[in-house]
């Protein structure tokens, strides 16, 4: 069993609690119903950001695409995201180098950078109204952290050809007003409203001919020619390929010993006065075990998230919200004392992680023609973009050696 979230019993309401600020007054995409059994080139199960990116890309390539979702797409983990669209991976380059060697680790980081560039280009070319903003990131030492580890990380990034600039305490304080030992300032990331992004992509895919169906996939019969998928209604869908994009709710047969489920919390403040925000709106994240990150929004709010722990049960997760809100307010005061910490939104969510911080993308072992896209961790959306490109290639019969870094059955680097 790959996840401790039961795939039959875990709905969207279990994946997130509280209220996030996303979506505005936008209308959700319309789901049709199955009135007969159908055949399609690709069936995508799950219409969150992962399924939406895949649907748009495959439809644009001219494939016949069908997306099924048993609930309203986007209202699962996607709307719980803080949508910091970073190329820097949760697992530092130094740690990834320890696991896989420098060449492979550097190549993965460069692919991640290219994924955010690709996403930015896509949103701009399709003009998706999702409050998308190219951003720099500021990777700061923790409260009591020293600069030496960050400097070593920076040196490795330089060697890998990744963009960025090392800031000592004095420059960090004078340029950003942040009182930490050091930071790495890097261009090339972005932020957005994840729900608007997901819905915009899905609507684009529908405009390109994709079908969005209100149905639950209940069983999969995979063979060398096709996959027949049973639904909760009377009809089946036969597909040349199936892409599983069910988020943190993974079917039992998709196993990975690398994966575990945890919980994460976030708050958004009331809009701040301009002078109370850091001027460039950088995505700030901290080099610490407890995981802390902050961003701003177009309407001047500060979002701060983190305090992750191993809670899996949704009720236990939501019961911890008051304590986590207090932790996040305290963290905000220490990071950015000028902020008005009044909370406007507070939410929590299930959070899937892997041992190496890399996603699980590729063929489902033992199930021909079935592919999976599980973009875990804080880089979920970056990895979902990468998944859409990898899985489109696999549907077209093209395999590249770098895909192996994300294979579902890769061995644990920790042993
Ligand atoms: C608090 C928090 C903060 C985060 N911050 C960031 C961040 O800053 N940056 C980032 O990149 N990522 C972040 N993430 C991660 C990101 O939110 C996820 O990686 C992403 O939302 C996963 O999207 P998804 O489409 O795979 O899953 P979901 O949005 O959960 O979509 C899966 C869909 O599958 C459907 N489904 C499931 N089973 C079936 C079935 N059998 N039949 C039909 N439909 C089915 C569900 O109804 C659902 O709509 C964060 C996550 C959390 C919780």
Short mmCIF file of C-alpha atoms and ligand atoms in Angstrom, two decimals:
data_model
loop_
_atom_site.label_atom_id
_atom_site.label_comp_id
_atom_site.label_asym_id
_atom_site.label_seq_id
_atom_site.Cartn_x
_atom_site.Cartn_y
_atom_site.Cartn_z
CA UNK A 1 0.00 0.00 0.00
CA UNK A 2 1.51 3.26 -1.12
CA UNK A 3 -0.45 5.71 0.93
CA UNK A 4 -2.16 5.70 4.25
CA UNK A 5 -5.09 7.64 2.76
CA UNK A 6 -7.79 5.11 1.80
CA UNK A 7 -8.57 5.65 -1.92
CA UNK A 8 -12.22 4.66 -1.53
CA UNK A 9 -12.96 6.65 1.59
CA UNK A 10 -10.80 9.78 1.14
CA UNK A 11 -12.63 12.61 -0.57
CA UNK A 12 -11.57 16.18 -1.24
CA UNK A 13 -12.89 17.35 2.15
CA UNK A 14 -10.41 14.98 3.82
CA UNK A 15 -7.50 16.36 1.80
CA UNK A 16 -7.88 19.90 3.08
CA UNK A 17 -9.49 21.79 5.94
CA UNK A 18 -10.27 25.45 6.59
CA UNK A 19 -10.42 28.00 3.79
CA UNK A 20 -7.79 29.13 1.26
CA UNK A 21 -7.98 32.40 -0.70
CA UNK A 22 -8.16 30.94 -4.22
CA UNK A 23 -10.59 31.00 -7.10
CA UNK A 24 -12.25 34.40 -6.72
CA UNK A 25 -15.57 34.52 -8.54
CA UNK A 26 -14.44 32.24 -11.39
CA UNK A 27 -16.83 29.58 -12.63
CA UNK A 28 -15.71 25.98 -12.41
CA UNK A 29 -15.44 23.95 -15.63
CA UNK A 30 -18.56 22.03 -16.56
CA UNK A 31 -18.54 18.23 -16.10
CA UNK A 32 -20.69 16.15 -18.44
CA UNK A 33 -22.06 12.67 -17.69
CA UNK A 34 -21.39 9.37 -19.41
CA UNK A 35 -24.44 8.30 -21.40
CA UNK A 36 -22.73 5.36 -23.07
CA UNK A 37 -19.45 3.46 -22.96
CA UNK A 38 -16.74 5.34 -24.85
CA UNK A 39 -13.26 4.89 -26.33
CA UNK A 40 -10.50 7.49 -26.11
CA UNK A 41 -6.77 7.82 -26.76
CA UNK A 42 -5.99 8.90 -23.20
CA UNK A 43 -8.13 8.75 -20.07
CA UNK A 44 -6.93 10.98 -17.24
CA UNK A 45 -8.27 10.09 -13.79
CA UNK A 46 -8.34 13.26 -11.66
CA UNK A 47 -8.87 16.85 -12.80
CA UNK A 48 -6.72 18.81 -10.31
CA UNK A 49 -3.64 20.74 -11.46
CA UNK A 50 -1.85 17.51 -12.46
CA UNK A 51 -4.71 16.21 -14.61
CA UNK A 52 -5.37 19.69 -16.04
CA UNK A 53 -1.78 20.17 -17.20
CA UNK A 54 -1.75 16.72 -18.80
CA UNK A 55 -5.16 17.25 -20.43
CA UNK A 56 -4.19 20.59 -21.95
CA UNK A 57 -0.88 19.30 -23.29
CA UNK A 58 -2.23 16.06 -24.74
CA UNK A 59 -5.23 17.81 -26.32
CA UNK A 60 -2.89 20.41 -27.85
CA UNK A 61 -0.88 17.52 -29.34
CA UNK A 62 -4.06 16.39 -31.08
CA UNK A 63 -4.89 13.39 -28.90
CA UNK A 64 -8.42 12.40 -28.01
CA UNK A 65 -8.52 13.10 -24.25
CA UNK A 66 -11.09 12.33 -21.58
CA UNK A 67 -10.76 13.49 -17.93
CA UNK A 68 -12.89 11.94 -15.19
CA UNK A 69 -13.25 13.40 -11.72
CA UNK A 70 -15.58 12.11 -9.04
CA UNK A 71 -15.84 15.58 -7.45
CA UNK A 72 -15.41 19.16 -8.61
CA UNK A 73 -11.92 19.36 -10.21
CA UNK A 74 -9.45 21.63 -8.44
CA UNK A 75 -11.14 21.45 -5.05
CA UNK A 76 -8.82 18.70 -3.78
CA UNK A 77 -5.19 19.41 -2.85
CA UNK A 78 -4.92 21.94 -5.68
CA UNK A 79 -6.91 24.55 -3.81
CA UNK A 80 -4.85 23.89 -0.65
CA UNK A 81 -1.62 24.77 -2.43
CA UNK A 82 0.24 27.96 -1.63
CA UNK A 83 1.34 27.87 -5.29
CA UNK A 84 4.97 28.84 -4.93
CA UNK A 85 6.11 27.58 -8.32
CA UNK A 86 9.75 26.95 -7.56
CA UNK A 87 12.47 25.17 -9.47
CA UNK A 88 14.48 24.71 -6.28
CA UNK A 89 13.57 21.28 -4.99
CA UNK A 90 12.65 20.53 -1.36
CA UNK A 91 15.72 18.30 -1.30
CA UNK A 92 18.81 20.59 -1.54
CA UNK A 93 21.23 19.95 -4.40
CA UNK A 94 23.86 18.87 -1.87
CA UNK A 95 21.57 16.17 -0.45
CA UNK A 96 20.43 15.04 -3.90
CA UNK A 97 24.11 14.81 -4.87
CA UNK A 98 24.72 12.52 -1.88
CA UNK A 99 21.90 10.27 -3.11
CA UNK A 100 22.55 10.18 -6.84
CA UNK A 101 25.89 11.82 -7.59
CA UNK A 102 26.48 15.37 -8.80
CA UNK A 103 25.79 14.87 -12.52
CA UNK A 104 22.35 13.35 -12.04
CA UNK A 105 21.39 15.73 -9.24
CA UNK A 106 22.45 18.76 -11.29
CA UNK A 107 20.56 17.47 -14.32
CA UNK A 108 17.37 17.05 -12.23
CA UNK A 109 17.70 20.61 -10.93
CA UNK A 110 18.15 21.94 -14.48
CA UNK A 111 15.05 19.99 -15.60
CA UNK A 112 13.13 21.56 -12.74
CA UNK A 113 14.26 25.04 -13.80
CA UNK A 114 13.17 24.27 -17.36
CA UNK A 115 9.78 23.07 -16.07
CA UNK A 116 9.00 26.41 -14.41
CA UNK A 117 10.18 28.22 -17.55
CA UNK A 118 7.88 25.97 -19.59
CA UNK A 119 4.93 26.64 -17.29
CA UNK A 120 5.53 30.39 -17.45
CA UNK A 121 5.64 30.26 -21.26
CA UNK A 122 2.47 28.16 -21.38
CA UNK A 123 0.47 30.46 -19.10
CA UNK A 124 1.65 33.49 -21.05
CA UNK A 125 0.92 32.02 -24.47
CA UNK A 126 -2.55 30.77 -23.46
CA UNK A 127 -3.18 33.96 -21.48
CA UNK A 128 -4.67 32.03 -18.59
CA UNK A 129 -6.10 34.49 -16.05
CA UNK A 130 -4.57 33.03 -12.88
CA UNK A 131 -2.65 35.94 -11.29
CA UNK A 132 0.60 34.36 -12.50
CA UNK A 133 3.74 36.33 -11.63
CA UNK A 134 7.38 35.44 -12.39
CA UNK A 135 9.22 35.69 -9.05
CA UNK A 136 12.66 35.35 -7.55
CA UNK A 137 13.18 33.20 -4.50
CA UNK A 138 15.07 33.97 -1.33
CA UNK A 139 16.38 30.82 0.35
CA UNK A 140 17.34 31.95 3.84
CA UNK A 141 19.14 30.31 6.75
CA UNK A 142 16.97 29.38 9.74
CA UNK A 143 16.90 31.65 12.83
CA UNK A 144 20.00 30.08 14.32
CA UNK A 145 21.50 28.70 11.09
CA UNK A 146 24.98 29.54 9.87
CA UNK A 147 25.94 30.62 6.37
CA UNK A 148 28.43 27.79 5.67
CA UNK A 149 25.88 25.14 4.62
CA UNK A 150 24.09 27.62 2.38
CA UNK A 151 27.39 28.69 0.82
CA UNK A 152 28.20 25.05 0.03
CA UNK A 153 24.77 24.69 -1.58
CA UNK A 154 25.36 27.87 -3.57
CA UNK A 155 28.75 26.63 -4.81
CA UNK A 156 27.19 23.39 -6.02
CA UNK A 157 24.44 25.31 -7.81
CA UNK A 158 27.04 27.47 -9.53
CA UNK A 159 28.86 24.33 -10.65
CA UNK A 160 25.56 23.00 -12.03
CA UNK A 161 25.05 26.18 -14.07
CA UNK A 162 22.02 27.28 -12.04
CA UNK A 163 21.25 30.98 -11.66
CA UNK A 164 21.53 32.74 -8.31
CA UNK A 165 23.44 35.08 -6.07
CA UNK A 166 24.79 34.51 -2.55
CA UNK A 167 23.88 37.19 -0.01
CA UNK A 168 25.79 37.63 3.23
CA UNK A 169 23.99 38.93 6.33
CA UNK A 170 24.84 42.57 5.63
CA UNK A 171 23.42 42.56 2.07
CA UNK A 172 20.40 40.54 3.10
CA UNK A 173 19.60 43.01 5.85
CA UNK A 174 20.23 46.16 3.83
CA UNK A 175 18.53 44.99 0.59
CA UNK A 176 15.64 43.00 2.06
CA UNK A 177 15.38 43.94 5.73
CA UNK A 178 15.74 40.27 6.69
CA UNK A 179 17.95 39.53 9.66
CA UNK A 180 19.38 36.09 8.90
CA UNK A 181 22.94 34.87 8.48
CA UNK A 182 22.76 34.46 4.68
CA UNK A 183 20.53 33.71 1.70
CA UNK A 184 20.55 32.58 -1.93
CA UNK A 185 18.60 34.90 -4.24
CA UNK A 186 17.53 33.09 -7.41
CA UNK A 187 15.49 34.17 -10.44
CA UNK A 188 13.25 31.85 -12.45
CA UNK A 189 10.35 30.89 -10.16
CA UNK A 190 6.75 32.13 -10.09
CA UNK A 191 3.55 32.29 -8.08
CA UNK A 192 -0.11 32.09 -9.05
CA UNK A 193 -3.65 31.29 -7.94
CA UNK A 194 -3.54 27.49 -8.27
CA UNK A 195 -7.28 27.02 -8.63
CA UNK A 196 -7.57 29.61 -11.41
CA UNK A 197 -4.53 28.04 -13.09
CA UNK A 198 -6.04 24.56 -12.92
CA UNK A 199 -9.49 25.61 -14.11
CA UNK A 200 -7.99 27.77 -16.87
CA UNK A 201 -5.98 24.81 -18.19
CA UNK A 202 -8.97 22.49 -18.01
CA UNK A 203 -11.20 24.96 -19.86
CA UNK A 204 -8.49 25.35 -22.51
CA UNK A 205 -8.28 21.57 -22.87
CA UNK A 206 -12.07 21.36 -23.24
CA UNK A 207 -11.86 24.08 -25.89
CA UNK A 208 -9.32 21.88 -27.68
CA UNK A 209 -11.75 18.94 -27.67
CA UNK A 210 -11.08 17.20 -24.35
CA UNK A 211 -14.09 15.76 -22.49
CA UNK A 212 -14.56 16.37 -18.74
CA UNK A 213 -16.78 13.74 -17.17
CA UNK A 214 -18.34 13.45 -13.71
CA UNK A 215 -17.41 9.86 -12.84
CA UNK A 216 -15.33 7.82 -10.44
CA UNK A 217 -12.88 5.27 -11.81
CA UNK A 218 -13.49 2.11 -9.80
CA UNK A 219 -11.47 -0.64 -11.51
CA UNK A 220 -8.80 -0.95 -14.18
CA UNK A 221 -8.34 -3.87 -16.61
CA UNK A 222 -5.02 -3.34 -18.34
CA UNK A 223 -3.85 -5.35 -21.35
CA UNK A 224 -1.22 -4.88 -24.03
CA UNK A 225 -3.76 -3.21 -26.36
CA UNK A 226 -5.89 -1.02 -24.12
CA UNK A 227 -7.10 -0.35 -20.60
CA UNK A 228 -10.79 -0.78 -19.80
CA UNK A 229 -11.81 1.37 -16.84
CA UNK A 230 -14.97 0.67 -14.88
CA UNK A 231 -16.82 3.64 -13.44
CA UNK A 232 -19.36 4.09 -10.66
CA UNK A 233 -22.07 4.23 -13.35
CA UNK A 234 -23.22 1.65 -15.90
CA UNK A 235 -20.59 2.52 -18.51
CA UNK A 236 -16.91 1.82 -19.11
CA UNK A 237 -14.18 3.85 -20.77
CA UNK A 238 -11.65 2.10 -22.99
CA UNK A 239 -8.39 3.97 -23.45
CA UNK A 240 -5.12 3.36 -25.24
CA UNK A 241 -3.43 4.88 -22.19
CA UNK A 242 -4.62 5.80 -18.69
CA UNK A 243 -2.96 8.53 -16.65
CA UNK A 244 -3.58 8.39 -12.90
CA UNK A 245 -3.61 11.94 -11.51
CA UNK A 246 -5.54 11.30 -8.33
CA UNK A 247 -3.29 13.41 -6.11
CA UNK A 248 -2.50 12.12 -2.65
CA UNK A 249 -5.22 9.48 -2.97
CA UNK A 250 -3.39 6.75 -4.82
CA UNK A 251 -5.02 3.46 -5.87
CA UNK A 252 -3.76 0.53 -3.78
CA UNK A 253 -1.87 -1.04 -6.69
CA UNK A 254 0.35 2.03 -7.19
CA UNK A 255 3.03 1.27 -4.69
CA UNK A 256 6.18 3.15 -3.80
CA UNK A 257 8.18 2.53 -0.67
CA UNK A 258 9.60 6.04 -1.12
CA UNK A 259 6.30 7.72 -0.38
CA UNK A 260 4.64 8.83 2.85
CA UNK A 261 1.77 11.14 3.75
CA UNK A 262 2.04 14.05 6.18
CA UNK A 263 0.20 17.33 6.83
CA UNK A 264 0.92 20.99 6.22
CA UNK A 265 -0.69 24.26 7.37
CA UNK A 266 -0.88 27.79 5.95
CA UNK A 267 -2.40 31.18 6.71
CA UNK A 268 -3.01 34.31 4.62
CA UNK A 269 -3.13 37.70 6.31
CA UNK A 270 -5.47 40.57 5.57
CA UNK A 271 -4.05 42.80 2.77
CA UNK A 272 -1.01 44.72 4.06
CA UNK A 273 -0.16 48.32 3.41
CA UNK A 274 2.43 48.49 0.57
CA UNK A 275 5.21 49.55 2.91
CA UNK A 276 4.59 46.48 5.09
CA UNK A 277 5.55 44.04 2.31
CA UNK A 278 9.02 43.09 1.14
CA UNK A 279 9.44 45.13 -2.05
CA UNK A 280 10.17 42.48 -4.72
CA UNK A 281 7.57 39.98 -3.49
CA UNK A 282 10.20 37.22 -3.49
CA UNK A 283 9.18 33.69 -2.54
CA UNK A 284 10.93 33.20 0.80
CA UNK A 285 11.77 29.77 2.16
CA UNK A 286 13.88 28.66 5.01
CA UNK A 287 16.63 26.06 5.18
CA UNK A 288 15.21 24.24 8.20
CA UNK A 289 13.76 20.89 9.21
CA UNK A 290 10.46 22.43 10.35
CA UNK A 291 9.85 23.85 6.88
CA UNK A 292 8.75 27.48 6.61
CA UNK A 293 7.91 29.52 3.53
CA UNK A 294 6.21 32.81 2.68
CA UNK A 295 4.89 34.62 -0.38
CA UNK A 296 2.73 37.62 -1.16
CA UNK A 297 -0.42 37.87 -3.28
CA UNK A 298 -1.54 40.37 -5.89
CA UNK A 299 -3.96 41.91 -3.37
CA UNK A 300 -1.19 42.45 -0.82
CA UNK A 301 -1.64 39.52 1.54
CA UNK A 302 1.21 37.54 3.06
CA UNK A 303 0.86 33.78 2.92
CA UNK A 304 3.04 31.86 5.31
CA UNK A 305 3.06 28.09 5.57
CA UNK A 306 4.86 25.20 7.14
CA UNK A 307 4.97 23.51 10.52
CA UNK A 308 4.61 20.20 8.68
CA UNK A 309 4.28 17.08 10.76
CA UNK A 310 3.43 13.41 10.32
CA UNK A 311 -0.29 13.69 11.08
CA UNK A 312 -2.34 11.71 8.55
CA UNK A 313 -5.86 11.60 10.00
CA UNK A 314 -7.85 14.60 8.62
CA UNK A 315 -9.69 15.29 11.90
CA UNK A 316 -6.43 15.23 13.88
CA UNK A 317 -4.87 17.55 11.28
CA UNK A 318 -7.67 20.09 11.52
CA UNK A 319 -7.70 19.93 15.33
CA UNK A 320 -4.08 21.11 15.29
CA UNK A 321 -4.93 24.25 13.28
CA UNK A 322 -5.08 26.70 16.26
CA UNK A 323 -1.64 25.57 17.48
CA UNK A 324 -0.20 25.74 13.93
CA UNK A 325 -1.72 29.19 13.35
CA UNK A 326 0.06 30.40 16.49
CA UNK A 327 3.32 28.89 15.22
CA UNK A 328 2.91 30.57 11.82
CA UNK A 329 2.06 33.98 13.34
CA UNK A 330 5.10 33.73 15.57
CA UNK A 331 7.26 32.75 12.59
CA UNK A 332 5.90 35.71 10.60
CA UNK A 333 6.73 38.10 13.44
CA UNK A 334 10.31 36.84 13.51
CA UNK A 335 10.70 36.85 9.72
CA UNK A 336 8.96 40.11 8.91
CA UNK A 337 8.13 42.18 12.01
CA UNK A 338 6.47 44.94 9.96
CA UNK A 339 3.58 42.67 8.94
CA UNK A 340 0.07 43.03 10.30
CA UNK A 341 -0.48 39.41 11.40
CA UNK A 342 -4.30 39.48 11.31
CA UNK A 343 -5.41 36.20 9.77
CA UNK A 344 -7.92 36.32 6.91
CA UNK A 345 -7.62 32.70 5.75
CA UNK A 346 -6.33 29.61 7.49
CA UNK A 347 -6.16 26.14 6.00
CA UNK A 348 -4.46 22.77 6.20
CA UNK A 349 -3.87 19.91 3.83
CA UNK A 350 -2.59 16.40 3.38
CA UNK A 351 0.91 16.50 1.98
CA UNK A 352 2.65 13.63 0.20
CA UNK A 353 6.41 13.35 0.32
CA UNK A 354 9.11 11.09 -1.02
CA UNK A 355 12.43 10.23 0.59
CA UNK A 356 14.41 12.02 -2.11
CA UNK A 357 12.01 14.94 -2.69
CA UNK A 358 11.42 13.78 -6.29
CA UNK A 359 8.04 12.93 -7.78
CA UNK A 360 6.71 9.57 -8.94
CA UNK A 361 6.12 9.85 -12.67
CA UNK A 362 5.95 7.11 -15.28
CA UNK A 363 4.66 3.61 -15.97
CA UNK A 364 2.75 1.75 -13.26
CA UNK A 365 4.78 -1.47 -12.84
CA UNK A 366 2.77 -4.53 -13.86
CA UNK A 367 -0.03 -2.51 -15.50
CA UNK A 368 0.63 -2.07 -19.22
CA UNK A 369 -0.51 1.24 -20.72
CA UNK A 370 -1.10 2.74 -17.29
CA UNK A 371 0.89 5.80 -16.27
CA UNK A 372 0.94 7.77 -13.06
CA UNK A 373 1.65 11.39 -12.19
CA UNK A 374 2.12 12.02 -8.54
CA UNK A 375 3.86 15.37 -8.10
CA UNK A 376 4.66 15.31 -4.46
CA UNK A 377 6.11 17.76 -1.96
CA UNK A 378 6.44 21.50 -2.07
CA UNK A 379 7.30 21.40 -5.78
CA UNK A 380 4.04 19.64 -6.65
CA UNK A 381 2.98 21.96 -9.45
CA UNK A 382 6.44 22.22 -11.02
CA UNK A 383 6.55 18.43 -11.07
CA UNK A 384 3.02 18.21 -12.46
CA UNK A 385 4.18 20.28 -15.44
CA UNK A 386 7.16 17.96 -15.86
CA UNK A 387 4.81 14.97 -15.61
CA UNK A 388 2.63 16.28 -18.43
CA UNK A 389 5.66 16.34 -20.76
CA UNK A 390 7.07 12.97 -19.67
CA UNK A 391 3.73 11.18 -19.87
CA UNK A 392 2.87 12.68 -23.26
CA UNK A 393 6.18 11.32 -24.55
CA UNK A 394 5.45 7.89 -23.06
CA UNK A 395 1.94 7.87 -24.59
CA UNK A 396 3.64 8.59 -27.93
CA UNK A 397 6.06 5.69 -27.45
CA UNK A 398 9.08 7.90 -26.76
CA UNK A 399 11.18 7.10 -23.73
CA UNK A 400 14.22 9.07 -22.58
CA UNK A 401 16.78 7.89 -20.06
CA UNK A 402 16.28 10.87 -17.70
CA UNK A 403 12.69 9.72 -17.04
CA UNK A 404 14.18 6.92 -14.88
CA UNK A 405 15.02 9.43 -12.11
CA UNK A 406 11.29 9.66 -11.39
CA UNK A 407 10.26 6.01 -11.94
CA UNK A 408 7.66 4.66 -9.53
CA UNK A 409 9.79 1.59 -8.78
CA UNK A 410 13.15 3.32 -8.32
CA UNK A 411 15.02 2.00 -5.30
CA UNK A 412 15.29 4.02 -2.12
CA UNK A 413 18.51 6.08 -2.07
CA UNK A 414 18.60 5.73 1.70
CA UNK A 415 18.49 1.94 1.71
C1 LIG B 1 -0.72 23.28 2.41
C2 LIG B 1 -0.11 22.90 1.08
C3 LIG B 1 0.76 23.77 0.46
C4 LIG B 1 1.32 23.44 -0.78
N1 LIG B 1 2.12 24.36 -1.39
C5 LIG B 1 2.62 24.10 -2.61
C6 LIG B 1 3.40 25.09 -3.27
O1 LIG B 1 3.65 26.18 -2.74
N2 LIG B 1 3.86 24.79 -4.52
C7 LIG B 1 3.57 23.60 -5.14
O2 LIG B 1 4.02 23.39 -6.28
N3 LIG B 1 2.84 22.64 -4.53
C8 LIG B 1 2.36 22.87 -3.29
N4 LIG B 1 1.59 21.94 -2.67
C9 LIG B 1 1.38 20.67 -3.34
C10 LIG B 1 0.28 20.79 -4.41
O3 LIG B 1 -0.86 21.38 -3.84
C11 LIG B 1 -0.06 19.41 -4.95
O4 LIG B 1 1.11 18.81 -5.48
C12 LIG B 1 -1.09 19.48 -6.06
O5 LIG B 1 -2.19 20.25 -5.70
C13 LIG B 1 -1.55 18.08 -6.42
O6 LIG B 1 -2.52 18.23 -7.43
P1 LIG B 1 -3.22 16.96 -8.03
O7 LIG B 1 -3.99 17.41 -9.23
O8 LIG B 1 -2.22 15.89 -8.22
O9 LIG B 1 -4.22 16.48 -6.87
P2 LIG B 1 -5.70 17.00 -6.52
O10 LIG B 1 -5.84 18.46 -6.67
O11 LIG B 1 -6.06 16.41 -5.19
O12 LIG B 1 -6.60 16.34 -7.65
C14 LIG B 1 -6.86 14.95 -7.70
C15 LIG B 1 -8.28 14.77 -8.21
O13 LIG B 1 -8.49 13.38 -8.42
C16 LIG B 1 -9.85 13.11 -8.16
N5 LIG B 1 -9.96 11.66 -7.93
C17 LIG B 1 -9.31 10.91 -6.99
N6 LIG B 1 -9.62 9.62 -7.14
C18 LIG B 1 -10.47 9.53 -8.20
C19 LIG B 1 -11.15 8.45 -8.85
N7 LIG B 1 -11.00 7.17 -8.45
N8 LIG B 1 -11.97 8.71 -9.90
C20 LIG B 1 -12.14 10.00 -10.33
N9 LIG B 1 -11.53 11.05 -9.75
C21 LIG B 1 -10.71 10.82 -8.71
C22 LIG B 1 -10.17 13.97 -6.95
O14 LIG B 1 -11.56 14.23 -6.82
C23 LIG B 1 -9.36 15.24 -7.24
O15 LIG B 1 -10.13 16.26 -7.82
C24 LIG B 1 1.00 22.22 -1.43
C25 LIG B 1 0.12 21.34 -0.80
C26 LIG B 1 -0.44 21.66 0.44
C27 LIG B 1 -1.41 20.72 1.07
#
